[in-house]
Coordinates of C-alpha atoms in Angstrom, one line a residue:
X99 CA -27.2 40.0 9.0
X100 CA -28.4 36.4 9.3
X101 CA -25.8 33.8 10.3
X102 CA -23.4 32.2 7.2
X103 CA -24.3 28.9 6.3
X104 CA -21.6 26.6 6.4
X105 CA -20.0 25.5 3.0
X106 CA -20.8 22.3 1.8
X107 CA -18.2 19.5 1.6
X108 CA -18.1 16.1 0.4
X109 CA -15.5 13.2 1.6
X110 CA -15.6 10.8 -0.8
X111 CA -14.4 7.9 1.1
X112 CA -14.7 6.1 4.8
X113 CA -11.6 4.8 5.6
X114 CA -8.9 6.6 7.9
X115 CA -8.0 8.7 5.5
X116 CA -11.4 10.0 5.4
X117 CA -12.9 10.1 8.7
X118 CA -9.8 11.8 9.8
X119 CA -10.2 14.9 7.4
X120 CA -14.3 14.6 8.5
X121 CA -13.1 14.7 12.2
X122 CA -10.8 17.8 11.2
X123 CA -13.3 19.7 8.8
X124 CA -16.4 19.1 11.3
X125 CA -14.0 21.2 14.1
X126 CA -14.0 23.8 12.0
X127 CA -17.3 24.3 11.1
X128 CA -18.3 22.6 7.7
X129 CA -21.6 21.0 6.8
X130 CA -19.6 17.6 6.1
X131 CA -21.1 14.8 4.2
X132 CA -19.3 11.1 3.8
X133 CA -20.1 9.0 0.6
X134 CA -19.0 5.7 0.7
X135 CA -20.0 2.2 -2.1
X136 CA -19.6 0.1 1.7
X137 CA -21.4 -0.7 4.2
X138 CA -19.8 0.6 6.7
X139 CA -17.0 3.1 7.8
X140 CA -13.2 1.3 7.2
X141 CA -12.0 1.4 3.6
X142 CA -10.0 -1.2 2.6
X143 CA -9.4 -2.6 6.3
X144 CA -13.1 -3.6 5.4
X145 CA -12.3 -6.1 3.1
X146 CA -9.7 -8.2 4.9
X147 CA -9.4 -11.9 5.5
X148 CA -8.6 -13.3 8.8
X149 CA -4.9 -12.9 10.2
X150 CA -4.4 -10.1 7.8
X151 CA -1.7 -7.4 10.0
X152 CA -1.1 -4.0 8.9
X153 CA 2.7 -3.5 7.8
X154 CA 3.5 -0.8 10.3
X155 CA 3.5 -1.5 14.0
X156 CA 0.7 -0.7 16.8
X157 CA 0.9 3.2 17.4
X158 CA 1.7 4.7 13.9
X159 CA -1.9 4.2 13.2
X160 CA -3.3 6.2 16.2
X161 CA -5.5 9.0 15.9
X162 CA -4.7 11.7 18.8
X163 CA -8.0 11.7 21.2
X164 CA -8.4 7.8 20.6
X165 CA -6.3 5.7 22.2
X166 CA -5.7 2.5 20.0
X167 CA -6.0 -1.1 22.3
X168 CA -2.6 -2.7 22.1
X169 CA -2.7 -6.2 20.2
X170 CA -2.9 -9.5 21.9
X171 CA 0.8 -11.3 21.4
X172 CA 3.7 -9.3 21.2
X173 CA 1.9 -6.7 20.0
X174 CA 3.8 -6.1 17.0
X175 CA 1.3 -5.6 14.6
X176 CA -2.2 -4.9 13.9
X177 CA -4.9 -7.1 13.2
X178 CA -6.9 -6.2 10.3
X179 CA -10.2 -6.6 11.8
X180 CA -8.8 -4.6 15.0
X181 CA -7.7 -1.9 12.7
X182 CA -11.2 -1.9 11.6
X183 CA -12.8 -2.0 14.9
X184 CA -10.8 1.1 16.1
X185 CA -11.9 3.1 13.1
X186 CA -15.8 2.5 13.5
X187 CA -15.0 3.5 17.5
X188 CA -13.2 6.9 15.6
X189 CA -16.2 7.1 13.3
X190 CA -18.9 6.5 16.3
X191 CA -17.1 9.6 19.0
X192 CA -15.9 11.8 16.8
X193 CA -17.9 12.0 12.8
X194 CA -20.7 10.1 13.1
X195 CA -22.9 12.7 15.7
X196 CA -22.1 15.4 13.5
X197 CA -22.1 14.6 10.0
X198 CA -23.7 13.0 7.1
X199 CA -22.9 9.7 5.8
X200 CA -24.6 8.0 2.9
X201 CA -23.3 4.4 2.4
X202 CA -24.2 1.6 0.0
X203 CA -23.5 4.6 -2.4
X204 CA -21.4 5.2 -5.2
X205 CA -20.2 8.4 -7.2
X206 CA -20.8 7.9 -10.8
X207 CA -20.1 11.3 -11.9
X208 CA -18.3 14.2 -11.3
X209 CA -17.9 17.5 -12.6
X210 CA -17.4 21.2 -11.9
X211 CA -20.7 23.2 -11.0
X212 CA -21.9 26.0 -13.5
X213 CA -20.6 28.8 -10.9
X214 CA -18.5 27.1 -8.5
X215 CA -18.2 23.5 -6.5
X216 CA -18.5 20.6 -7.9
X217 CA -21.6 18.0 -8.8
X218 CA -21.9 14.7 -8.3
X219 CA -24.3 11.8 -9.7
X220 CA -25.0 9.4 -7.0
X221 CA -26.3 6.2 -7.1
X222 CA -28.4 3.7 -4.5
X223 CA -30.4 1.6 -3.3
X224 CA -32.9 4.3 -3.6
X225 CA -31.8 5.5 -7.0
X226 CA -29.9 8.1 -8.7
X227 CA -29.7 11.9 -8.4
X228 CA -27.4 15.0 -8.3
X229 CA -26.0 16.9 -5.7
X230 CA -24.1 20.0 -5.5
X231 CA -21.2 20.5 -3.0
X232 CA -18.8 23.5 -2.2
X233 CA -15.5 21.6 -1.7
X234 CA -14.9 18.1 -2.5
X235 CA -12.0 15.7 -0.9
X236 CA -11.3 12.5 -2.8
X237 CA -10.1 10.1 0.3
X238 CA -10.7 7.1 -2.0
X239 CA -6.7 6.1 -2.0
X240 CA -4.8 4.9 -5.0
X241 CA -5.5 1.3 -5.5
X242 CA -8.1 1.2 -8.1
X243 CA -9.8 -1.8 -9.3
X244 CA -9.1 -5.3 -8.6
X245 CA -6.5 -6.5 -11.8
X246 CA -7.2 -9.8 -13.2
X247 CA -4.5 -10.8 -15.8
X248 CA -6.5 -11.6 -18.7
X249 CA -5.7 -15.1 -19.3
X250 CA -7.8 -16.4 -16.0
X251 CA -10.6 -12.9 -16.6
X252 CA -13.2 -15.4 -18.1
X253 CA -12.3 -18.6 -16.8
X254 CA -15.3 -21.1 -15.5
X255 CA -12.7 -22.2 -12.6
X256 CA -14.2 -19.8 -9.7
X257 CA -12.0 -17.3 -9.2
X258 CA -11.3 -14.6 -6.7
X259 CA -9.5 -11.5 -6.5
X260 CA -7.3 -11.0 -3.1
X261 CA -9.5 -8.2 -2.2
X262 CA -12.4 -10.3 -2.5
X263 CA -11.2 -13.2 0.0
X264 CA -12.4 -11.2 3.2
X265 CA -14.2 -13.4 6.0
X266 CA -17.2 -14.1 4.2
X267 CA -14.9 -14.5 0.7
X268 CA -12.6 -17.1 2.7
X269 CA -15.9 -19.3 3.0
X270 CA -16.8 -19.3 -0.1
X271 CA -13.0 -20.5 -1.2
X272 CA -13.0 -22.9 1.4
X273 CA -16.1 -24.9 0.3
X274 CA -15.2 -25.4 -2.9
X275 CA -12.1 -27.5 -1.9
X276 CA -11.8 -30.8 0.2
X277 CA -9.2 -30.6 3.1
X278 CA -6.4 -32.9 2.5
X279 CA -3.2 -33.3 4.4
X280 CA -1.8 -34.4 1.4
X281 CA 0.9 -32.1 0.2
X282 CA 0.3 -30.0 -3.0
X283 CA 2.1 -30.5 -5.9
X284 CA 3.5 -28.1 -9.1
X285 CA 0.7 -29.8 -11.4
X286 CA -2.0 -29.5 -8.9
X287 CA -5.6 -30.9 -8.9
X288 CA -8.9 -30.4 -8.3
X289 CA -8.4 -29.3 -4.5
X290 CA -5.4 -27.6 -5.0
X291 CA -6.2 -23.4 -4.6
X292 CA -4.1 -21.4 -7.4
X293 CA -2.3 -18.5 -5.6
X294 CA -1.6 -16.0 -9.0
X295 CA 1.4 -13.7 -7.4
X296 CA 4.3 -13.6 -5.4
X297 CA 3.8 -10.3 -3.3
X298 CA 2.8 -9.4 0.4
X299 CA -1.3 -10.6 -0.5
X300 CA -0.4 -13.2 -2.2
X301 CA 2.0 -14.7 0.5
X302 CA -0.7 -13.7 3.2
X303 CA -3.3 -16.1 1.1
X304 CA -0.9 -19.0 1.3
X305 CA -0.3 -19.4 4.4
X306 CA -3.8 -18.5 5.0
X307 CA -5.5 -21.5 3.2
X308 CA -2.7 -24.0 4.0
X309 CA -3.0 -23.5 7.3
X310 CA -6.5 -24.5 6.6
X311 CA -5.7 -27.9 5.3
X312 CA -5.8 -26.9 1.6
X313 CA -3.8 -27.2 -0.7
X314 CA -1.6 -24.5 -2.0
X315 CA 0.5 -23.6 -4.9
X316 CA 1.8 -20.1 -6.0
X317 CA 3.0 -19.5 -9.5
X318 CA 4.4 -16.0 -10.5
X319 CA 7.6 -14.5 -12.2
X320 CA 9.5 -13.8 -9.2
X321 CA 9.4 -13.4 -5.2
X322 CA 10.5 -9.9 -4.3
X323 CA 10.2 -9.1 -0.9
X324 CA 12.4 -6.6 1.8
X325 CA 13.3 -8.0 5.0
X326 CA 15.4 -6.7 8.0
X327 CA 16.8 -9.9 9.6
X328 CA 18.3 -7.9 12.9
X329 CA 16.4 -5.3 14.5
X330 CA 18.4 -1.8 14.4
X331 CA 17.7 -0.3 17.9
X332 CA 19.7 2.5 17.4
X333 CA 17.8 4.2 14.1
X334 CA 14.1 5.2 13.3
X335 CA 12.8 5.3 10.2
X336 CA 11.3 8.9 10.4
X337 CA 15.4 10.4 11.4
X338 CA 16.8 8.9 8.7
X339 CA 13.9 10.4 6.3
X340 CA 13.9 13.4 7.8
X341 CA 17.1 14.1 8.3
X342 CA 19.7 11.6 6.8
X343 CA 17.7 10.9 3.7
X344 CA 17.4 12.9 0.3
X345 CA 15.0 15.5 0.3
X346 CA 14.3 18.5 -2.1
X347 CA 14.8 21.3 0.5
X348 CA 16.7 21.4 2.9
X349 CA 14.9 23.1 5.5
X350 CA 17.5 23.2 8.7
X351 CA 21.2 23.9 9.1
X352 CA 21.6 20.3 10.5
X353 CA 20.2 19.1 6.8
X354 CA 22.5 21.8 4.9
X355 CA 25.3 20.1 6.8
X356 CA 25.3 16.5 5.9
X357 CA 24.1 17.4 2.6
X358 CA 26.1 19.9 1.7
X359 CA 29.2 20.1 3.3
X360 CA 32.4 17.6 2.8
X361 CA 32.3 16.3 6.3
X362 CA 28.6 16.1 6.3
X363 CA 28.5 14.1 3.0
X364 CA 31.1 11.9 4.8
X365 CA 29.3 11.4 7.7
X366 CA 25.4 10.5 5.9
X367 CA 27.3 8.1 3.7
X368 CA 29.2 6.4 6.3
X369 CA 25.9 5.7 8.4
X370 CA 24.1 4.4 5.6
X371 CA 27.2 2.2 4.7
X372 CA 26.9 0.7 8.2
X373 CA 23.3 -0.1 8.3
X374 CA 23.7 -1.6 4.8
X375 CA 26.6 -3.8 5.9
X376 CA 25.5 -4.2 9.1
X377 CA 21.5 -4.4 9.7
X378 CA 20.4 -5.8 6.1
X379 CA 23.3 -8.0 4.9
X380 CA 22.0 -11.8 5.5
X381 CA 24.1 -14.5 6.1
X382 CA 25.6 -16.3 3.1
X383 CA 24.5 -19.7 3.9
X384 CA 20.9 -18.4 4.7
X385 CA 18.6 -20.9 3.1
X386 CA 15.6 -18.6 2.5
X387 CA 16.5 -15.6 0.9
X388 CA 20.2 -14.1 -1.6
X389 CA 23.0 -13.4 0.4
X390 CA 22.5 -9.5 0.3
X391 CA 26.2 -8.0 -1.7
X392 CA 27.6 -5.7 -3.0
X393 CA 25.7 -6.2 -6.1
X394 CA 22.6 -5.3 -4.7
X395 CA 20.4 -2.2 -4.5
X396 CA 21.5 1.0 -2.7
X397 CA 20.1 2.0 0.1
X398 CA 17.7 5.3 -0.3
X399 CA 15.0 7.2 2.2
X400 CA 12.7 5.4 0.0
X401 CA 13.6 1.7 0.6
X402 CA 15.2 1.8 3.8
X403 CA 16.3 -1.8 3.3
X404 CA 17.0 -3.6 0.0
X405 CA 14.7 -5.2 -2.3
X406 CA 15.8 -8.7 -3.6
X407 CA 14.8 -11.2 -5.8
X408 CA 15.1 -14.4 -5.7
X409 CA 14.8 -17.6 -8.2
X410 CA 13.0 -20.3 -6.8
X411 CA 12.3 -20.7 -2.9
X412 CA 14.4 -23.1 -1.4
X413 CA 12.6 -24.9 1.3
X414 CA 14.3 -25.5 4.1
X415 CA 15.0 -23.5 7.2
X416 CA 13.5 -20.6 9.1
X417 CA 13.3 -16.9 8.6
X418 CA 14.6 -16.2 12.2
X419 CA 16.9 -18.4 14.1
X420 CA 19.8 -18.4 17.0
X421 CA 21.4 -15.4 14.6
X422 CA 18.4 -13.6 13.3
X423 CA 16.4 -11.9 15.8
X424 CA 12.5 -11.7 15.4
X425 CA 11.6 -8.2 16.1
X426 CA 9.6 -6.7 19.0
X427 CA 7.2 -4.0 19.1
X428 CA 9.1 -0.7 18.5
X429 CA 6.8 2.2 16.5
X430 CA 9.9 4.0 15.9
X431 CA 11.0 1.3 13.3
X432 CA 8.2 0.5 11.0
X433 CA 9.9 1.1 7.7
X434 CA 12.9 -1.3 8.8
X435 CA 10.8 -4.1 10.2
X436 CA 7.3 -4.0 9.3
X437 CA 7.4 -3.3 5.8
X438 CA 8.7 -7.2 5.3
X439 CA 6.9 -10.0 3.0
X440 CA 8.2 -13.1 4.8
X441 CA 6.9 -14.2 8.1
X442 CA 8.3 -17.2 10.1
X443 CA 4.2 -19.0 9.0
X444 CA 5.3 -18.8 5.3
X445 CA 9.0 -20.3 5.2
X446 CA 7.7 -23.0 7.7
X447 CA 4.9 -23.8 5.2
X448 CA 7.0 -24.4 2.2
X449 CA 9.9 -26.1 4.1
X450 CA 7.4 -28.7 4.9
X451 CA 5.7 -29.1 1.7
X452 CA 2.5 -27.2 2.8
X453 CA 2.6 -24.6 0.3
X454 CA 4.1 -25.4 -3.9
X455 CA 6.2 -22.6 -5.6
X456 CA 6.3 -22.8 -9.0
X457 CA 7.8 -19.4 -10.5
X458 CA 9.2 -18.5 -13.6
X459 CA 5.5 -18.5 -14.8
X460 CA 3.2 -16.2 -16.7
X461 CA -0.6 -17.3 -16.3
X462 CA -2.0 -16.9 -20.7
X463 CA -5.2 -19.0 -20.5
X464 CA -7.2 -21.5 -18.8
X465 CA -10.0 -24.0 -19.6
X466 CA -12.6 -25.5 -17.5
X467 CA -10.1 -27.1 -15.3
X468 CA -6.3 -25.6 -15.5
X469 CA -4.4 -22.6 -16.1
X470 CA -1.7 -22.4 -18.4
X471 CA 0.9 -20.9 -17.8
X472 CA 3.9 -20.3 -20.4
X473 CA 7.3 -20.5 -18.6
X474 CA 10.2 -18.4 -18.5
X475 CA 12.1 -21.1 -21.2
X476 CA 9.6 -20.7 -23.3
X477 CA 7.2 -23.6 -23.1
X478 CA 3.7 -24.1 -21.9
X479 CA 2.7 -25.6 -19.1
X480 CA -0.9 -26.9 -17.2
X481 CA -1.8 -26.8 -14.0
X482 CA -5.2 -28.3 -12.7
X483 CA -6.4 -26.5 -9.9
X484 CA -10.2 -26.1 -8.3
X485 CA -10.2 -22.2 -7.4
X486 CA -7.9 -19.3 -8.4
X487 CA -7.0 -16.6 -6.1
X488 CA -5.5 -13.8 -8.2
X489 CA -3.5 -11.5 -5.8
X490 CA -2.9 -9.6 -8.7
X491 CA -3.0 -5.9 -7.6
X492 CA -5.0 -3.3 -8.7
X493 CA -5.1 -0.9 -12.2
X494 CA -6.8 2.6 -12.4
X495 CA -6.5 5.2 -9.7
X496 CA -9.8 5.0 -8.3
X497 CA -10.7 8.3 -9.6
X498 CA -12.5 6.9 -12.7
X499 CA -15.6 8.7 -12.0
X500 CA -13.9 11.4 -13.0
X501 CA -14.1 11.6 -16.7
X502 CA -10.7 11.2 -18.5
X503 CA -10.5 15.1 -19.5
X504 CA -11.1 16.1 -16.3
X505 CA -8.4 13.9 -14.7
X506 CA -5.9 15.4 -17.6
X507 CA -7.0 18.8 -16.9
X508 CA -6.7 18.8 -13.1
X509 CA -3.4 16.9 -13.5
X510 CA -4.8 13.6 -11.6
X511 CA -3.2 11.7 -14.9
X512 CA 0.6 11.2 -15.1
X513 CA 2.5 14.0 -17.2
X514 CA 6.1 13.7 -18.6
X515 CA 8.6 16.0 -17.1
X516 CA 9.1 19.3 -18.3
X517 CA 11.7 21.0 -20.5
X518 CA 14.6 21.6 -18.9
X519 CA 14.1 19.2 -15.8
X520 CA 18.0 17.2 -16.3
X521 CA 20.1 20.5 -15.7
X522 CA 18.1 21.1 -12.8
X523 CA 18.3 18.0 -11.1
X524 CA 21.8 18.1 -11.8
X525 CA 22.4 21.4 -10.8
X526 CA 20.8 20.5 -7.3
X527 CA 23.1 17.4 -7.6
X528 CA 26.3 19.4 -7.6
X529 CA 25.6 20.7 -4.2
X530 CA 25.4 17.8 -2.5
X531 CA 28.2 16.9 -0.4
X532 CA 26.3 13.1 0.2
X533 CA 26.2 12.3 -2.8
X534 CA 28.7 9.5 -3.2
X535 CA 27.6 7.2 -6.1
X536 CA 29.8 4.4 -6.4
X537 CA 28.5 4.1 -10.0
X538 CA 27.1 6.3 -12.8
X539 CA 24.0 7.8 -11.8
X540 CA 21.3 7.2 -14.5
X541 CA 18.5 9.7 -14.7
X542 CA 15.4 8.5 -15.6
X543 CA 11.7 10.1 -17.0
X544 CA 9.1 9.2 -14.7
X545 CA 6.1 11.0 -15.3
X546 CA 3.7 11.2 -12.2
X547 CA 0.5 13.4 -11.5
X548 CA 0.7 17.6 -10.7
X549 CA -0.7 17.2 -7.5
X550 CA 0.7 20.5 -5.4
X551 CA 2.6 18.7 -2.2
X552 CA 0.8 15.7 -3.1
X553 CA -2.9 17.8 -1.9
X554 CA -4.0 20.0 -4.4
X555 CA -4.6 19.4 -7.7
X556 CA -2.7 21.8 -9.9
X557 CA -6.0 22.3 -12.1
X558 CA -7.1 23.5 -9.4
X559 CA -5.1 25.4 -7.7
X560 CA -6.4 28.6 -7.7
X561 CA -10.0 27.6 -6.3
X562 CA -9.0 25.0 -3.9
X563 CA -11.6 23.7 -4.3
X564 CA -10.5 19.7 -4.3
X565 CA -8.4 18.1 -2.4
X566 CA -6.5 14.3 -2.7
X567 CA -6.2 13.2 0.4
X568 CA -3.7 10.1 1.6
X569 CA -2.5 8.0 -1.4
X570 CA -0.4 10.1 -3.2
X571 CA 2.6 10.4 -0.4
X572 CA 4.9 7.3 0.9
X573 CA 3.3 6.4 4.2
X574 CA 6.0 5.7 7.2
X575 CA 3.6 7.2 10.5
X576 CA 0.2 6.9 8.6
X577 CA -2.1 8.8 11.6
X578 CA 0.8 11.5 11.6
X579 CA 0.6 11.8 8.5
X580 CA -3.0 11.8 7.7
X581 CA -3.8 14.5 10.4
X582 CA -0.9 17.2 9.5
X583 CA -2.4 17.2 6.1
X584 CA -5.6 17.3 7.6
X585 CA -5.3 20.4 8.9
X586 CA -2.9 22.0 5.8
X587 CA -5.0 24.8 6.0
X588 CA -2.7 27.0 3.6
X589 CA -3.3 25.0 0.9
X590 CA -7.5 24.5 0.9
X591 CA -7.9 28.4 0.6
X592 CA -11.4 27.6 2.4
X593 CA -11.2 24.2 2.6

């Protein structure tokens, strides 16, 4: 008996999320082949603009075998381009020896095989063709394509999505406007760079290209952002989810006792009561960001701290000060501190004029040299500007190569919830000791994808044949994460 040839399997996708499952999958013996539309191994830490950090702190995105440099400063967080330095290093030891990657190449199609595995149409440089795998795992995250609101889609003003403004993309930006240290103003001009959004990418591009002598002005609806002003040393982010937070099963007798007990109950909603009060309230006279009340959003294992949103930015003062503490490294706190939309660069910039706010505004058209924007009263304004950068976020799932009946069969679309689904939640609800609503708990339908633990498609289920990988779970410890499901063995059958 000759010896088995390995099965086949594909990793569509090059960044963490993929060459982790290629590290795992190469281990255990499979003929492993990386397809990525880059250049290179990284992902989305590819396409990054210069002082771009990653939201959780150095150490929750190290791989075990590969120790991660710590970053120069405090070392709180991760540059981008870092980031993307450590994966290629991950790639070089570890995939690249052993496997096949194909890059400058993008999957067009992709269907089930006549007998089993899946084919896929490739195209590159060198042309198109099919190949047949075994086992596929899509690693291609959930972003999708870059959104442009359709008002500015067409306009002759050169625009720029925030995904496109990586080192070469900040070039480009930067040549078509004159540095001034003039400071920008709500009706701009010809100089002025058009920041469309009020989110993490679009605050990063403001204080990017101010501090680059441009001139800046954001318009959006609304700034929402979550900030921890004090640093709580006594909790981690991954206890409270794993223990103090709500989860579906409860797994451990410590879990059936907060939950589920009278004493318990009183004791997860007297610690979440203190953190709220304590460790997210801000002070009422702070001149940045809504005094945080009893109005405001509950706390949940979800949104550790409270999401707020403001009217327009005031613009004086600092984020951190004599009574708010700017953190330090600590990888045990990422949800609490890193996952934050301010930083001390941004308020600075607007108190001094450096970056223009102008919310209340949705962008509806744009000629050859201003976007109009219609205002939340109702009337219509114009704002000159001399490039747009649309931090805009993404729509689609990145799957689209996937024809649309495939995605519904496999259960990569969003279904409603089932029949029956109210009395269940409910019925779970009435045995839960720690849950203490303070007001009437409104149920609502939110239809999401039938992926099995968030791995296996349920169209799939019984051939395991395809895998999601990363980009369908809430990240808190993304390496952790990434390599546990790595290795779920249970669930690829033979994957």
């Amino acid at each position: 008996m000759g010896p088995q040839i390995p099965l086949r399997v594909v990793i569509v996708g090059a960044g963490p999320v993929g060459l982790c499952n290629a590290r795992t999958l190469l281990d255990d013996g499979f003929d492993v082949t990386i397809v990525t539309a880059d250049d290179g191994v990284g992902g989305v830490w590819r396409h990054t603009f210069p002082e771009l950090g990653t939201n959780s702190p150095w150490g929750s995105f190290t791989f075990s075998g590969l120790e991660m440099p710590k970053p120069p400063g405090d070392g709180s967080t991760i540059p981008a381009g870092m980031y993307c330095e450590y994966l290629e290093e991950f790639y070089s030891h570890f995939v690249k020896p052993r496997a096949t990657s194909w890059f400058h190449t993008k999957v067009m199609t992709m269907e089930p095989g006549k007998a089993a595995g899946w084919d896929l149409v490739l195209e590159s440089p060198d042309g198109t063709r099919t190949e047949h795998f075994d086992r596929v795992v899509l690693a291609v995250g959930s972003l999708g394509k870059p959104h442009l609101p359709q008002g500015i889609s067409n306009t002759v003003i050169p625009t720029f999505h925030s995904q496109d403004v990586s080192f070469e993309g900040v070039q480009s930006v930067l040549s078509l406007l004159a540095p001034s240290d003039d400071l920008p103003s709500t009706q701009g001009d010809a100089d002025t760079v058009l920041v469309v959004g009020t989110g993490k990418s679009a605050i990063d591009n403001a204080v990017l290209f101010a501090k680059q002598r441009r001139k800046v002005l954001m318009v959006g609806r609304s700034f929402k952002w979550m900030s921890a002003p004090v640093k709580p040393d006594f909790i981690g982010s991954e206890w409270l989810t794993a223990v103090m937070g709500p989860v579906r099963n409860l797994d451990s007798r410590t879990q059936w006792f907060l939950h589920c007990t009278t004493l318990g109950g009183l004791i997860v909603s007297t610690a979440w009561s203190v953190l709220k009060k304590k460790y997210v309230s801000h002070r009422p006279d702070h001149p940045i960001i809504p005094h945080f009340d009893s109005h405001s959003p509950s706390l949940t294992s979800s949104a550790v701290l409270s999401c707020l949103d403001s009217s327009p930015i005031l613009t004086q003062g600092s984020l951190y000060g004599p009574e708010i503490v700017q953190p330090k490294t600590n990888i045990h706190l990422d949800m609490p501190r890193f996952s934050v939309g301010l930083t001390p660069e941004f308020t600075d910039l607007v108190s001094s004029g450096r970056i223009a706010i102008l919310t209340g505004a949705d962008v509806v058209g744009a000629d050859d040299k201003a976007v109009i924007l219609t205002m939340a009263d109702g009337s219509e304004r114009r704002v000159r500007c001399g490039a747009i950068i649309a931090a805009t976020g993404f729509k689609g799932s990145g799957k689209e190569f996937l024809a649309e009946e495939w995605r519904d069969r496999l259960g990569l679309t969003r279904q409603p919830m089932r029949l029956g689904w109210r009395g269940r939640v409910k019925s779970i609800r009435k045995g839960w000791g720690s849950v203490r609503p303070t007001a009437p708990i409104v149920d609502r339908e939110i239809d999401l994808p039938l992926v099995y633990r968030g791995i296996v498609p349920i169209g799939r289920y019984t051939e395991r044949d395809l895998v999601v990988a990363g980009g369908s779970t809430i990240v808190y410890k993304p390496a952790v994460l990434y390599e546990a499901e790595s290795h779920l063995r249970d669930l690829r059958h033979d994957l």
